[in-house]
CSV table of C-alpha atoms in Angstrom, one decimal:
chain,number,residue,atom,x,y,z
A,1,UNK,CA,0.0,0.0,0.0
A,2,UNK,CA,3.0,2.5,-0.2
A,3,UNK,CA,3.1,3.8,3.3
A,4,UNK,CA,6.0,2.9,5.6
A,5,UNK,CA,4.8,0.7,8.4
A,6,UNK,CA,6.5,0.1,11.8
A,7,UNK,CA,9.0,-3.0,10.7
A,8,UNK,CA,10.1,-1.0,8.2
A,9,UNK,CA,12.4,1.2,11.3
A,10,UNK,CA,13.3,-1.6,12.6
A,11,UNK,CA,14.6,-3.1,9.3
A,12,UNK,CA,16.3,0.1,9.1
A,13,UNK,CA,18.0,-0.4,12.2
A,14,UNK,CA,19.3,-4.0,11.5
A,15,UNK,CA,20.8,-3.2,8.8
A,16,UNK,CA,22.2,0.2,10.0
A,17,UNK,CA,25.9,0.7,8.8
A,18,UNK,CA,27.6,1.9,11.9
A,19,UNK,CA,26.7,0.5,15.1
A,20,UNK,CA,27.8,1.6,18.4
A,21,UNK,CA,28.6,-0.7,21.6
A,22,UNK,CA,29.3,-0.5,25.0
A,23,UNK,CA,33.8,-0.8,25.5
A,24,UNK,CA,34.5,-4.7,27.1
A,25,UNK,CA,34.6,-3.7,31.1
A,26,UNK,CA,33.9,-0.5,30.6
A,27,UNK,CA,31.1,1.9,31.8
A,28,UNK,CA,33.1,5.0,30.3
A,29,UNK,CA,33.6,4.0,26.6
A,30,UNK,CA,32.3,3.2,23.4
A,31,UNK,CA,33.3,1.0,20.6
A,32,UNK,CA,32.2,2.5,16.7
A,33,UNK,CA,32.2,-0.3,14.4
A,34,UNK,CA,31.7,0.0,10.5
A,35,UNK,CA,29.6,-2.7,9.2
A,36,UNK,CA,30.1,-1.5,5.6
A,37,UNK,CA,32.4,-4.2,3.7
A,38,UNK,CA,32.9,-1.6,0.7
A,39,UNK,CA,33.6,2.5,2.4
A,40,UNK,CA,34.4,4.4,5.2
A,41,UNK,CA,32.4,6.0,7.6
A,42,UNK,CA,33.9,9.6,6.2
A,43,UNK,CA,30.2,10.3,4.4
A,44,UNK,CA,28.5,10.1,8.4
A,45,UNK,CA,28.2,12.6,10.8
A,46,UNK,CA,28.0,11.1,14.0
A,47,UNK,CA,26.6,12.6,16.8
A,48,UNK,CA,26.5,11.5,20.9
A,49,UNK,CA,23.6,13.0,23.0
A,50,UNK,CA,23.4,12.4,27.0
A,51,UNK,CA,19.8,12.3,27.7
A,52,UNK,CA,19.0,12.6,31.5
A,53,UNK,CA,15.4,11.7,32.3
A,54,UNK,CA,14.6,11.6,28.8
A,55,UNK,CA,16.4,15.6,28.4
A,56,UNK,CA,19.1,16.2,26.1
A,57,UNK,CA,21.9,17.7,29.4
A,58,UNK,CA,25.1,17.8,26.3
A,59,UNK,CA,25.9,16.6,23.0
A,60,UNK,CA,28.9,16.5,20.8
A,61,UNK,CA,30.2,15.6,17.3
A,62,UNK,CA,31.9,12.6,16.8
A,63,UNK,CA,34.6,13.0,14.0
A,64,UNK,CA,35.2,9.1,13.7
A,65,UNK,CA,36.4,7.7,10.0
A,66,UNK,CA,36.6,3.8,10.5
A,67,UNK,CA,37.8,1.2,7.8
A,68,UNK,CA,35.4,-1.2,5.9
A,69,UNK,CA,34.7,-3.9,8.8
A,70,UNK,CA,36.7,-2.1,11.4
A,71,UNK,CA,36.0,-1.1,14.5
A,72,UNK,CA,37.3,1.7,17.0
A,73,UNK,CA,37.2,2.4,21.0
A,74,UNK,CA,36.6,5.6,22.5
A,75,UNK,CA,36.7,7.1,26.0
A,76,UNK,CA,34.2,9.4,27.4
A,77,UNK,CA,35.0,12.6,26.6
A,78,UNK,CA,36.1,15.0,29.8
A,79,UNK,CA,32.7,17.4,29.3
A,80,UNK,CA,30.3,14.1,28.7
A,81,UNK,CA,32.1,13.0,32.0
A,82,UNK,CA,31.1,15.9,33.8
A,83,UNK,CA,27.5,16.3,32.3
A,84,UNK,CA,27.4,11.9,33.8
A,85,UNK,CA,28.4,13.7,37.1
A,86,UNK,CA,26.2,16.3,37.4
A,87,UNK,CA,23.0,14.5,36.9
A,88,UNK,CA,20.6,14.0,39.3
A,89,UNK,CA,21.9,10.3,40.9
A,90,UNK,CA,18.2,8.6,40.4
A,91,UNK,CA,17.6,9.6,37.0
A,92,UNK,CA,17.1,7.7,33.9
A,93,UNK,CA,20.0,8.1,32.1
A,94,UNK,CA,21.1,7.0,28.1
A,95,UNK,CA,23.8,7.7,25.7
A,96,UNK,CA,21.8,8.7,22.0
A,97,UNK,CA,24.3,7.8,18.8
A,98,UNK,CA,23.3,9.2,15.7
A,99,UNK,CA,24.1,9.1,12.1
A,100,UNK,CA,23.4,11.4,9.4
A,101,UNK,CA,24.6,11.8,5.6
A,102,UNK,CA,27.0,15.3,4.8
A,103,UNK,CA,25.8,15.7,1.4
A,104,UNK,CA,23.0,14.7,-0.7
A,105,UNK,CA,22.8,11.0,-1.9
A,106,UNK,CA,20.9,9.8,-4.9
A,107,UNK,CA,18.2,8.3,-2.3
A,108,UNK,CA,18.3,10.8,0.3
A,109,UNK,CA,18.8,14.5,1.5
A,110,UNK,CA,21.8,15.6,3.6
A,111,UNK,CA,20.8,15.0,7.4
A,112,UNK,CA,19.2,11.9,6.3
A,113,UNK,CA,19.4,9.1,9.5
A,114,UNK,CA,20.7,6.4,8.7
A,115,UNK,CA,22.1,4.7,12.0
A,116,UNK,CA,21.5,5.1,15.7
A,117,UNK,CA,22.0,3.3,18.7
A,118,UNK,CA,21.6,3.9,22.3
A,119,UNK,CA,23.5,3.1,25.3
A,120,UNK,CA,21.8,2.5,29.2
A,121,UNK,CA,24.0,4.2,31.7
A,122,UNK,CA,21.6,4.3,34.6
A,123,UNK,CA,18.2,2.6,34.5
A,124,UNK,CA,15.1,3.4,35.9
A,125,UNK,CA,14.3,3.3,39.9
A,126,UNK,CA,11.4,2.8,41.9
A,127,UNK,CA,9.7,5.3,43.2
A,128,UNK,CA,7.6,6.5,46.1
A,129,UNK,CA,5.6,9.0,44.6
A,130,UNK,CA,5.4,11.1,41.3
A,131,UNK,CA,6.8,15.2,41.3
A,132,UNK,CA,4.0,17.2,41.1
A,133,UNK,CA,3.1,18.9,37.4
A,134,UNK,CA,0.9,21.7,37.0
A,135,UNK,CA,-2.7,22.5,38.0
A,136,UNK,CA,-4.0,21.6,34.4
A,137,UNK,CA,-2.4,18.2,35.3
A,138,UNK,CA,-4.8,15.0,36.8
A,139,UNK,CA,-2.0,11.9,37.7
A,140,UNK,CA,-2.7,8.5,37.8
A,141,UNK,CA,0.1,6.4,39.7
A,142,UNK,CA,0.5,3.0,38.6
A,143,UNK,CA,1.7,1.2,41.7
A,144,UNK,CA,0.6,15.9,40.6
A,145,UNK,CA,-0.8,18.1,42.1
A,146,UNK,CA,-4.3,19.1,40.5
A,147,UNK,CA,-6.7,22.3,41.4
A,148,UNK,CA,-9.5,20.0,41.1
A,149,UNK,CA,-10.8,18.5,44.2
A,150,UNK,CA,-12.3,15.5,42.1
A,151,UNK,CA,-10.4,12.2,41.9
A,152,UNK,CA,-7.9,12.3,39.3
A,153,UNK,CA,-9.8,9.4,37.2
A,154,UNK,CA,-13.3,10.8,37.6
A,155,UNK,CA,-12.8,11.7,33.6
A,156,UNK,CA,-12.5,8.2,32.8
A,157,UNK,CA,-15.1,6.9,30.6
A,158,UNK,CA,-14.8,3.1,31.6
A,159,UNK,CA,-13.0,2.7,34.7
A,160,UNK,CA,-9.5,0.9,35.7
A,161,UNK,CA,-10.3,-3.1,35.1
A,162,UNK,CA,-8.1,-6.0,34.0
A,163,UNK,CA,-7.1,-7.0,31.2
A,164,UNK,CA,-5.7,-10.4,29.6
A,165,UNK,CA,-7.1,-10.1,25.5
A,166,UNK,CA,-4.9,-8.5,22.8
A,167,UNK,CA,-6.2,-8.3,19.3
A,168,UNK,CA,-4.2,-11.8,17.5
A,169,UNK,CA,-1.5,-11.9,15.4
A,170,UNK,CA,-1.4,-14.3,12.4
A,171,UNK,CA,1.5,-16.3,14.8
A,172,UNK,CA,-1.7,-17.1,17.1
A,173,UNK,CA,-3.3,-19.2,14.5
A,174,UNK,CA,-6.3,-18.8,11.7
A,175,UNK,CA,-8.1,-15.7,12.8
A,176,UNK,CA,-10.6,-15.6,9.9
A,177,UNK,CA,-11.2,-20.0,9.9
A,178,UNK,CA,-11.6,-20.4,13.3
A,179,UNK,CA,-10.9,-24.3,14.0
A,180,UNK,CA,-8.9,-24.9,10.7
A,181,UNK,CA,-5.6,-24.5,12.2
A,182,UNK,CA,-6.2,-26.9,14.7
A,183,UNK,CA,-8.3,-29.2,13.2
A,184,UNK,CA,-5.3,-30.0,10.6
A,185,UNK,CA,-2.9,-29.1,12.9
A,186,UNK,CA,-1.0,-26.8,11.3
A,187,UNK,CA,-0.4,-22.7,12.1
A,188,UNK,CA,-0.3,-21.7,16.0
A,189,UNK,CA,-2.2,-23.1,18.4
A,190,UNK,CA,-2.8,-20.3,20.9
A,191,UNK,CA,-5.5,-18.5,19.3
A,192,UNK,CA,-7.9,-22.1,19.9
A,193,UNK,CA,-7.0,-21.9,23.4
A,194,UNK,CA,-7.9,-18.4,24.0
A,195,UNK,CA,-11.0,-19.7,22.6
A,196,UNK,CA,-11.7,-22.2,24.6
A,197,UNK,CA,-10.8,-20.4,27.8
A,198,UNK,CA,-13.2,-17.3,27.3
A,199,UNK,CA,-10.3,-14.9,27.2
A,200,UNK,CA,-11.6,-13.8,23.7
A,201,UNK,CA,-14.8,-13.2,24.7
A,202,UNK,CA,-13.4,-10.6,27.1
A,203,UNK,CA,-14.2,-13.1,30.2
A,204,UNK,CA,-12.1,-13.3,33.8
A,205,UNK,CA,-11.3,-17.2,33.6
A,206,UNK,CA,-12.2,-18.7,36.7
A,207,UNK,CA,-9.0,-19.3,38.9
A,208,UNK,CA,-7.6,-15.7,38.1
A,209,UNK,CA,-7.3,-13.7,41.1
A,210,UNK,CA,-6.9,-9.6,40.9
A,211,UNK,CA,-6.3,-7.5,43.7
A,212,UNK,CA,-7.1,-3.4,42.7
A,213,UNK,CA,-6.1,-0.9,45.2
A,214,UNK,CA,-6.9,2.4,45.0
A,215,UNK,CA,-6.0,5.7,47.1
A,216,UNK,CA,-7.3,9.0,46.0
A,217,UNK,CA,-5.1,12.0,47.8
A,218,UNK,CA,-5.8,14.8,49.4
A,219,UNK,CA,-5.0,16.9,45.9
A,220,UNK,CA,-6.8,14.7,43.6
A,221,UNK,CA,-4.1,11.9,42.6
A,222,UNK,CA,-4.6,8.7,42.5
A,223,UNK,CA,-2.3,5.5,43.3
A,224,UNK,CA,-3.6,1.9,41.9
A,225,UNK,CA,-1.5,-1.1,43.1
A,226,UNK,CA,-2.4,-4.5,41.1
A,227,UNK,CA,-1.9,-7.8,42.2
A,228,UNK,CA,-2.8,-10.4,39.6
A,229,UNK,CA,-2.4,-14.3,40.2
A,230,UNK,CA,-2.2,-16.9,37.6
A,231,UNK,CA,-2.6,-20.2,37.9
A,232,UNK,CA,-0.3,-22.4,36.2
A,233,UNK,CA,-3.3,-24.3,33.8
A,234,UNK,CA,-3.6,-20.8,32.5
A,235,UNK,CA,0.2,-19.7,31.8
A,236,UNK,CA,0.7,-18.2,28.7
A,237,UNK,CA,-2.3,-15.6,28.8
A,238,UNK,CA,-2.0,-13.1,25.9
A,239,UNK,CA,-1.0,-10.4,28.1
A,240,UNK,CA,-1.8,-9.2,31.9
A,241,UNK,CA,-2.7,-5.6,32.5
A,242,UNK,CA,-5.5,-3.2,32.9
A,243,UNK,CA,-7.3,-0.9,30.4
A,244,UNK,CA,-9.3,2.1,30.9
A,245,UNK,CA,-10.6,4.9,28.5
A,246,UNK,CA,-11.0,8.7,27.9
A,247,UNK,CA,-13.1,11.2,26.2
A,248,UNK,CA,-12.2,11.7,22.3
A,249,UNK,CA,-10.9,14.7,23.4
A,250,UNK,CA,-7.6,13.1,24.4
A,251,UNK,CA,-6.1,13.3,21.2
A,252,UNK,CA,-2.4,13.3,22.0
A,253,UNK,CA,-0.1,11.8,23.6
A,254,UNK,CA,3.8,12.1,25.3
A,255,UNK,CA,5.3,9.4,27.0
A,256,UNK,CA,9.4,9.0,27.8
A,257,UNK,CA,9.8,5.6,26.8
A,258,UNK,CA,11.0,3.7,23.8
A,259,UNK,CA,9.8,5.3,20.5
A,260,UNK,CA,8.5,6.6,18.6
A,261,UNK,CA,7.2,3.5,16.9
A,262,UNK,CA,5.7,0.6,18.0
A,263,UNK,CA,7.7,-1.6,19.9
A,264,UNK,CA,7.5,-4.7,21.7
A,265,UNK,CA,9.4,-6.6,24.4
A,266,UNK,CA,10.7,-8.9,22.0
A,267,UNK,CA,11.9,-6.5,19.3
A,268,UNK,CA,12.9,-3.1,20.8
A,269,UNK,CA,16.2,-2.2,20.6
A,270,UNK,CA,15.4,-0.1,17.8
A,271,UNK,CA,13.5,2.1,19.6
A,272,UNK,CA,15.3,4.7,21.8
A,273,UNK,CA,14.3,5.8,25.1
A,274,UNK,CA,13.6,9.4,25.0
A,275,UNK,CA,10.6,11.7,25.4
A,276,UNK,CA,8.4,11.4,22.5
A,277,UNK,CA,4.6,13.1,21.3
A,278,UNK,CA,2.2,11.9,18.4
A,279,UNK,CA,-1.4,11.0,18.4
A,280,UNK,CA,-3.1,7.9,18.9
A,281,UNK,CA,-2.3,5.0,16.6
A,282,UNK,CA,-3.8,4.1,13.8
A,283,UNK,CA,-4.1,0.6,12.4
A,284,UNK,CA,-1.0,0.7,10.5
A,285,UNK,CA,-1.4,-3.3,9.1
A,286,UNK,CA,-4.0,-4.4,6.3
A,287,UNK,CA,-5.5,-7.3,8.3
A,288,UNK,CA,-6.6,-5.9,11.9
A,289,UNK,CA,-4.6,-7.2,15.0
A,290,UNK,CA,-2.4,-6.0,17.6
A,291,UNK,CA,-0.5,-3.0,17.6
A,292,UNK,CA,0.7,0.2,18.9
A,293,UNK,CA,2.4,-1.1,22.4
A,294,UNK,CA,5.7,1.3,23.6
A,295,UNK,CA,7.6,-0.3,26.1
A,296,UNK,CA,9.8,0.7,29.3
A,297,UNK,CA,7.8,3.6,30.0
A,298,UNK,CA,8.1,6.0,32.8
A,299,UNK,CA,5.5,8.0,32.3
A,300,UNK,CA,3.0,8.8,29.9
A,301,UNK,CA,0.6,12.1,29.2
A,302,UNK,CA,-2.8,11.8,27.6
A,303,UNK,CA,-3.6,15.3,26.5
A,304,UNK,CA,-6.7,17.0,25.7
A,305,UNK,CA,-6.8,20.7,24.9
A,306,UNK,CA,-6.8,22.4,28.3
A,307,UNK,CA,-5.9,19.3,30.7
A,308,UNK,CA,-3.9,16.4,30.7
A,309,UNK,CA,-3.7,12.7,32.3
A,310,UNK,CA,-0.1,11.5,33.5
A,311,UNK,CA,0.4,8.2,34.4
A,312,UNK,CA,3.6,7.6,36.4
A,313,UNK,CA,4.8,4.4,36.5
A,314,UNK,CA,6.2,3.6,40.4
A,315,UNK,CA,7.2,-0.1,40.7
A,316,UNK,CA,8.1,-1.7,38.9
A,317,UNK,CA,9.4,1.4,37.7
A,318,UNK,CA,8.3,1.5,34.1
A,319,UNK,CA,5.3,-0.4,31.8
A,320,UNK,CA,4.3,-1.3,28.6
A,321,UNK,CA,1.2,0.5,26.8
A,322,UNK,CA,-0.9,1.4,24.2
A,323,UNK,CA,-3.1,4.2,23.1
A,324,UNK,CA,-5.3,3.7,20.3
A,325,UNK,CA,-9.3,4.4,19.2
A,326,UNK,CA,-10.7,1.2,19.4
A,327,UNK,CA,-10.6,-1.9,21.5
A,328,UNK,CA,-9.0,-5.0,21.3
A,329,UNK,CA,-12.6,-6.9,20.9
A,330,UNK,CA,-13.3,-4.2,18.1
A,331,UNK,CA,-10.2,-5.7,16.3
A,332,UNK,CA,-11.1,-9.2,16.5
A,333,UNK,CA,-14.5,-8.6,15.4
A,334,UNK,CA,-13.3,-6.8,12.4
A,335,UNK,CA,-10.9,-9.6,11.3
A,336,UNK,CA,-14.0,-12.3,11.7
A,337,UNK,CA,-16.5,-9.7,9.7
């Protein structure tokens, strides 16, 4: 259909000429390698950014011209060294490598990104409570300070409840012949058992037990603590979290996280962790299904034109999620129309 989708970044990445590395026993140095086998890295401009809680705190040219196949280690420089030092000692804190073309190629413009990698040099901490934003600001702490004596999620438009469904994949199994797949036992077979235990019909299976906490403070924030048991008959559940919705006026979002596309656990280290804004996703495949998760998230905004919803992460200290207009039942019904 002639528009990029999300696996098209991530091919991009995998195949990215330069990649950067972490230095063997090193905390304070990199390692550039080429993966061209034909030029050098001389038509790059390489770039290092320290992000500090998602911020860019200093950044600096890299003037690096490797080899074919070669590779090259590098010390912190003395100023990246000091920016490390001077950040706050709980933050979130990553090492952004970027690659750009000098000049103009025959398939893309001067600036054009090409390569980028990232490096973790602090991860993520618990924590007790979120700062506080301003008073156009209603938080929602996933285990702030709001004008409005009303509970935080009193603009919800379905409440805080669990949820195990995601909209299948085509790895699941025949979404639009139910029964063929396992019948002649070929394609996956966990689409059948979803079936068969209700979990597609947007059912709690019996034996599942959920524990919801939640504490609404004295300035209108409020803290949720889950607790979700599985038994082991019922491993492999499609996914275990909760789900909740907002007015249509909640057309954008920010999150600092890994982005800006769609990522998943199993194929994200394409996507950098930084601070990021777009609107809800769209269905970006030609057969409906899943889609649209970010992962390791700290925080994320929901943003309507004169308030906002934050959702701080406390512990563990980061999630998964997924913004979009529909639900996941809306998906499956859609692929069986």
């Amino acid at each position: 259909d002639l528009t990029p989708h999300p696996a098209t970044r991530e091919l991009a990445w995998v195949h990215r000429p330069v990649a950067v590395t972490f230095a063997p026993g090193s905390a304070a140095a990199f390692v550039v390698h080429n993966r061209r086998s034909h030029c050098s890295l001389s038509d790059l401009r390489g770039v290092a950014v320290l992000l500090v809680a998602g911020e860019p705190m200093h950044e600096e040219t890299l003037e690096i011209s490797l080899a074919p196949l070669q590779h090259e280690t590098h010390e912190f420089s003395t100023a990246l060294q000091a920016a490390i030092a001077a950040a706050p000692a709980t933050a979130t804190m990553t090492m952004q490598f970027r690659w750009t073309h000098r000049a103009d190629t025959a398939y893309a413009p001067a600036g054009h990104l090409v390569a980028w990698d990232e490096l973790l040099l602090r991860a993520s901490e618990t924590k007790d409570l979120p700062p506080p934003l301003g008073a156009d600001t209603k938080v929602i702490a996933d285990t702030n300070v709001s004008a409005d004596p009303q509970p935080a999620d009193a603009i919800f438009t379905s409440m805080v409840r669990l949820a195990l469904m995601r909209a299948p994949i085509d790895n699941d199994g025949y979404k639009l012949m139910p029964g063929f797949g396992e019948a002649n036992r070929i394609g996956g077979r966990a689409l059948a058992r979803w079936q068969r235990q209700g979990i597609l019909a947007d059912t709690i299976p019996a034996g599942i037990q959920h524990v919801q906490q939640r504490q609404v403070h004295d300035d209108g924030s409020v803290t949720y603590q889950h607790r979700v048991v599985v038994p082991d008959s019922l491993a492999h559940l499609p996914r275990i979290g909760v789900r909740f919705a907002l007015p249509s006026e909640f057309a954008h979002v920010r999150w600092f996280g890994r982005g800006p596309h769609e990522n998943y656990p199993d194929r994200n280290s394409g996507a950098m962790r930084d601070v990021w804004a777009r609107e809800p996703d769209e269905l970006p495949y030609l057969v409906p299904q899943e889609f649209g998760l970010r992962t390791d998230c700290e925080w994320i905004e929901l943003v309507a034109p004169h308030s906002r919803v934050r959702i701080d992460a406390l512990s563990p200290a980061t999630l998964h999620f997924s913004a979009v207009h529909h639900t996941r039942c809306d998906w499956l019904h859609q692929t069986r129309a």
